[in-house]
PDB file of C-alpha atoms in Angstrom:
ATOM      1  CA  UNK D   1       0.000   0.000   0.000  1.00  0.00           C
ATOM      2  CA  UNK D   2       2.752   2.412   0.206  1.00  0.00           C
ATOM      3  CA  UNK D   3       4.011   1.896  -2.570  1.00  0.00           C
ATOM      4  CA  UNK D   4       1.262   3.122  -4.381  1.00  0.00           C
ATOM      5  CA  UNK D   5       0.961   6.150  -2.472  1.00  0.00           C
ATOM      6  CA  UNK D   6       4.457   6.581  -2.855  1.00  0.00           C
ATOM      7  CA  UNK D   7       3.328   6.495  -6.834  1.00  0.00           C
ATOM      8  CA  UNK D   8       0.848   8.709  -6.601  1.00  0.00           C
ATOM      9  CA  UNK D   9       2.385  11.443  -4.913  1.00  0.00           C
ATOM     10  CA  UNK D  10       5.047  10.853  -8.011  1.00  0.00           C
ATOM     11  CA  UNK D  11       2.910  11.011 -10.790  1.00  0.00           C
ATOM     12  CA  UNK D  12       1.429  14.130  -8.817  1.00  0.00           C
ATOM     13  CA  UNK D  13       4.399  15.785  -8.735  1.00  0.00           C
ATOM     14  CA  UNK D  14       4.824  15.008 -12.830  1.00  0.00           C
ATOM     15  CA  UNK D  15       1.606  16.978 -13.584  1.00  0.00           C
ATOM     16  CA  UNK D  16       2.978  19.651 -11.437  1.00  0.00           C
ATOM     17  CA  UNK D  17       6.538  19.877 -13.443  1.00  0.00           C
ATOM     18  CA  UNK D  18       4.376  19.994 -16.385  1.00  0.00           C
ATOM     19  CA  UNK D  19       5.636  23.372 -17.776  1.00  0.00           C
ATOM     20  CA  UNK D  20       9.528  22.731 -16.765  1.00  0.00           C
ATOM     21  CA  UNK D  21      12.239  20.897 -18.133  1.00  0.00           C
ATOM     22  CA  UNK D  22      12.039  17.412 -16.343  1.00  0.00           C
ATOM     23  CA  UNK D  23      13.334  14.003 -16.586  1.00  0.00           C
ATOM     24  CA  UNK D  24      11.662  11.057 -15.230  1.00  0.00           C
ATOM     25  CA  UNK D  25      13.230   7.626 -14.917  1.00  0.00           C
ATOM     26  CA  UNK D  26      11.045   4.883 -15.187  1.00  0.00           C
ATOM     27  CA  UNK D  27      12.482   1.164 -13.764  1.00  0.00           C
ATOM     28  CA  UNK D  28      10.920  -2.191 -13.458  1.00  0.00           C
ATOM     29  CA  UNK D  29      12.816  -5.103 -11.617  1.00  0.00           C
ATOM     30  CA  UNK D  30      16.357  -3.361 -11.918  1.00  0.00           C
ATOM     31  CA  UNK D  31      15.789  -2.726 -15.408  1.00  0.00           C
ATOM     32  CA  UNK D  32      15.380   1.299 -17.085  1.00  0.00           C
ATOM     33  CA  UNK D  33      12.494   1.700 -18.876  1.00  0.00           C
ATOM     34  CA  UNK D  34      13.609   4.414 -21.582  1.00  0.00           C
ATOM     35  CA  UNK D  35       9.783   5.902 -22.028  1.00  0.00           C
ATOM     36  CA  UNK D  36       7.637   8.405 -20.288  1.00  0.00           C
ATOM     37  CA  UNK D  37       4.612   7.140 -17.704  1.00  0.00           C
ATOM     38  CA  UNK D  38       1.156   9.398 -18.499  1.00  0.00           C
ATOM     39  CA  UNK D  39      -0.774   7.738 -16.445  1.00  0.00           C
ATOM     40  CA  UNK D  40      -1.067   4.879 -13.738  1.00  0.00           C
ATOM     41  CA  UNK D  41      -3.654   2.515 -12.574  1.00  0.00           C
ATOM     42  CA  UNK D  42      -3.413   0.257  -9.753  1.00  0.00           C
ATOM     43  CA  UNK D  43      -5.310  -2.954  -9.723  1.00  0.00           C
ATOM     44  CA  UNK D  44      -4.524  -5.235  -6.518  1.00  0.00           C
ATOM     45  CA  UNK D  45      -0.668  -5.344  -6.236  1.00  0.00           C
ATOM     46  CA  UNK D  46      -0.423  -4.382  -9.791  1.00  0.00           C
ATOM     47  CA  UNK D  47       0.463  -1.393 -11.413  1.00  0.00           C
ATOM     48  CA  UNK D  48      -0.554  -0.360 -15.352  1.00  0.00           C
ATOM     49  CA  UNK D  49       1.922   2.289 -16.855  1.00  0.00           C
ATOM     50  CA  UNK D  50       0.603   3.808 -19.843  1.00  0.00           C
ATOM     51  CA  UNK D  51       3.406   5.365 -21.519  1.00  0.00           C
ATOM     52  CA  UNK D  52       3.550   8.539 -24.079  1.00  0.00           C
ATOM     53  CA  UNK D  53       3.738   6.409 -27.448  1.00  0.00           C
ATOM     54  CA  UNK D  54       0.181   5.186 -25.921  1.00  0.00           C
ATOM     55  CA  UNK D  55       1.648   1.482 -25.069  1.00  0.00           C
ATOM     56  CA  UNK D  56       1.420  -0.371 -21.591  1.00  0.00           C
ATOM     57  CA  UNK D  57       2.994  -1.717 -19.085  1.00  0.00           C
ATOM     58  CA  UNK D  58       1.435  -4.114 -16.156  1.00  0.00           C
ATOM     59  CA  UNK D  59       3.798  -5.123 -13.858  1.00  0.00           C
ATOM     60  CA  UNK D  60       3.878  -6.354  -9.852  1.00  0.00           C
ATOM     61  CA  UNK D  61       3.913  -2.377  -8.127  1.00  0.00           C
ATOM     62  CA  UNK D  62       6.702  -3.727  -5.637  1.00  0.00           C
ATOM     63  CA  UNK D  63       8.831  -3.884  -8.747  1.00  0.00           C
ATOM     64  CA  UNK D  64       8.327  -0.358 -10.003  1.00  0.00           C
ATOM     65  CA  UNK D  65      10.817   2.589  -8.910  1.00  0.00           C
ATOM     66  CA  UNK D  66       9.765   6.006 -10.808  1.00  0.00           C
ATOM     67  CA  UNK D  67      11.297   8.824  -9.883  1.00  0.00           C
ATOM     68  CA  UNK D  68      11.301  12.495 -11.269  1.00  0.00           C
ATOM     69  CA  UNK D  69      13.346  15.838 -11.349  1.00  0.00           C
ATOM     70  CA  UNK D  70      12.696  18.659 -12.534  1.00  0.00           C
ATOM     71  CA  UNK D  71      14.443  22.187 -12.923  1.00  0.00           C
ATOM     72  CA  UNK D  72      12.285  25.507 -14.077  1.00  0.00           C
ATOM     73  CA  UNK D  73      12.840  26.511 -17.655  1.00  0.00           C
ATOM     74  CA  UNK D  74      11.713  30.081 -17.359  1.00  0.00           C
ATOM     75  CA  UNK D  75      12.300  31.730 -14.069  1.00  0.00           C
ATOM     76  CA  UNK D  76      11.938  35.068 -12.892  1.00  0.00           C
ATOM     77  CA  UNK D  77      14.649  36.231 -12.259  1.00  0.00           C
ATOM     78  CA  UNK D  78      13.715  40.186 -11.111  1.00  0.00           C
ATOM     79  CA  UNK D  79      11.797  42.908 -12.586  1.00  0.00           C
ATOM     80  CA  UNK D  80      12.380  44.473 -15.776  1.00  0.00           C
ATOM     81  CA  UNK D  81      12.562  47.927 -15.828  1.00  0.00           C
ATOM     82  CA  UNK D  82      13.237  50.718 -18.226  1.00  0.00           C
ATOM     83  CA  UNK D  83      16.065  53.056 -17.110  1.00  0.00           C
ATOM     84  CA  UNK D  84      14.323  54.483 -14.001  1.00  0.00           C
ATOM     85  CA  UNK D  85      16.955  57.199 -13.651  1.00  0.00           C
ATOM     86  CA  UNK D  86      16.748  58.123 -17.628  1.00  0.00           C
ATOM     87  CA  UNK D  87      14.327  61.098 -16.895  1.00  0.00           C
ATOM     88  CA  UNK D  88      12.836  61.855 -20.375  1.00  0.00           C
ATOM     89  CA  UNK D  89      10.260  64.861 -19.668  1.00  0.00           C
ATOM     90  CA  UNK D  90       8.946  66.731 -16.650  1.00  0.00           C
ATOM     91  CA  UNK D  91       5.582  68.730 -16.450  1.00  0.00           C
ATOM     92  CA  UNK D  92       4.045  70.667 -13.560  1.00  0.00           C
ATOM     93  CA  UNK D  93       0.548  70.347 -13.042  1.00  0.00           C
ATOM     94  CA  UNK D  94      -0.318  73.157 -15.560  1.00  0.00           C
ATOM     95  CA  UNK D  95       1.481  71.036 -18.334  1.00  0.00           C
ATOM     96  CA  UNK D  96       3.786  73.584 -19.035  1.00  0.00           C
ATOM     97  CA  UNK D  97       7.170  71.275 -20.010  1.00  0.00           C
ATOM     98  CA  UNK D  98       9.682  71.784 -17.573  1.00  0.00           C
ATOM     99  CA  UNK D  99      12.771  70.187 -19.324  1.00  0.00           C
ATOM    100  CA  UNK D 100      14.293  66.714 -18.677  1.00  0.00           C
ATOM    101  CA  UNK D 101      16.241  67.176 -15.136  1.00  0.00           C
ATOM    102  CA  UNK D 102      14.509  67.441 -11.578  1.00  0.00           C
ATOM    103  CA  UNK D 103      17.818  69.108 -10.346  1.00  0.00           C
ATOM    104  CA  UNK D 104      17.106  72.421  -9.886  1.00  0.00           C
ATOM    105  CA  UNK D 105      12.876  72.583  -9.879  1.00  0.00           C
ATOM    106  CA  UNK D 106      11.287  74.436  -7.014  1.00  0.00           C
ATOM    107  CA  UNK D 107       9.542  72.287  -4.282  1.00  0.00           C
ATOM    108  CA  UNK D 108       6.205  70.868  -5.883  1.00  0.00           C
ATOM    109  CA  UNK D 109       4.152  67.817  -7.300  1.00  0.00           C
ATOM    110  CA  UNK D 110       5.561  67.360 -11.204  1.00  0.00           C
ATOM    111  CA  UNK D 111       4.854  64.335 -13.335  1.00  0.00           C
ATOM    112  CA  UNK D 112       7.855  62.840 -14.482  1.00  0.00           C
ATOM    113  CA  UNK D 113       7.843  60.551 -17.199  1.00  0.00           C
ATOM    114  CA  UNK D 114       3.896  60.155 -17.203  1.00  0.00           C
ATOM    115  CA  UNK D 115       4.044  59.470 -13.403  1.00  0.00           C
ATOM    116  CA  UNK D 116       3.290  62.285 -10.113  1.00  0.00           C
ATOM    117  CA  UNK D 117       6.380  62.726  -8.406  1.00  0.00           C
ATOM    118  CA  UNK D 118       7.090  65.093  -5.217  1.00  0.00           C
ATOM    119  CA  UNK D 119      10.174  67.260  -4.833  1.00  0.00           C
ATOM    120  CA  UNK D 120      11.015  68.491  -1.080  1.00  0.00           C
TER     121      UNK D 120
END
């Protein structure tokens, strides 16, 4: 019986590395299987290993090891972000352009590149 939990947690854990790069290793009675298991059914002490090229496999469940890892193919990483200190163009609230540089602007609320911004 736990061996079949032990499966199901595994093929659980396949669905969940379902958009990463991941290798699974497949072997019954000592022997590598060189296919991929999509799906399992247990019948008594037997498993059934359907495989990707839609063939099966029914073997005794105490003589099936499958384990998986798996490693993120896309990751984030940290935001992207457009040169925050490139300042392209400053307006006061009027919209009267006030140049490309808050060095030197009175205190005030300004937008700065489309977004308010307070100088002190």
């Amino acid at each position: 019986m736990n061996k079949s939990i032990a499966l199901i947690i595994g093929m659980a854990a396949m669905c969940l590395s379902a958009g990463a790069d991941n290798t699974q290793t497949v072997v019954v009675d000592g022997t590598t299987v060189n296919k991929n298991v999509t799906r399992l059914t247990f019948s008594g002490d037997d498993v059934v290993m359907t495989f990707a090229d839609n063939t099966s496999q029914t073997t005794d469940m105490s003589l099936v090891s499958i384990s998986f890892s798996y490693s993120p193919s896309t990751a984030i990483s940290g935001p992207e972000t457009d040169k925050v200190d490139a300042v392209k163009r400053i307006y006061n609230l009027n919209g009267q352009y006030m140049g490309n540089s808050t060095e030197g602007l009175p205190k005030g609320l300004y937008i700065v590149n489309g977004k308010k911004m307070v100088i002190r």
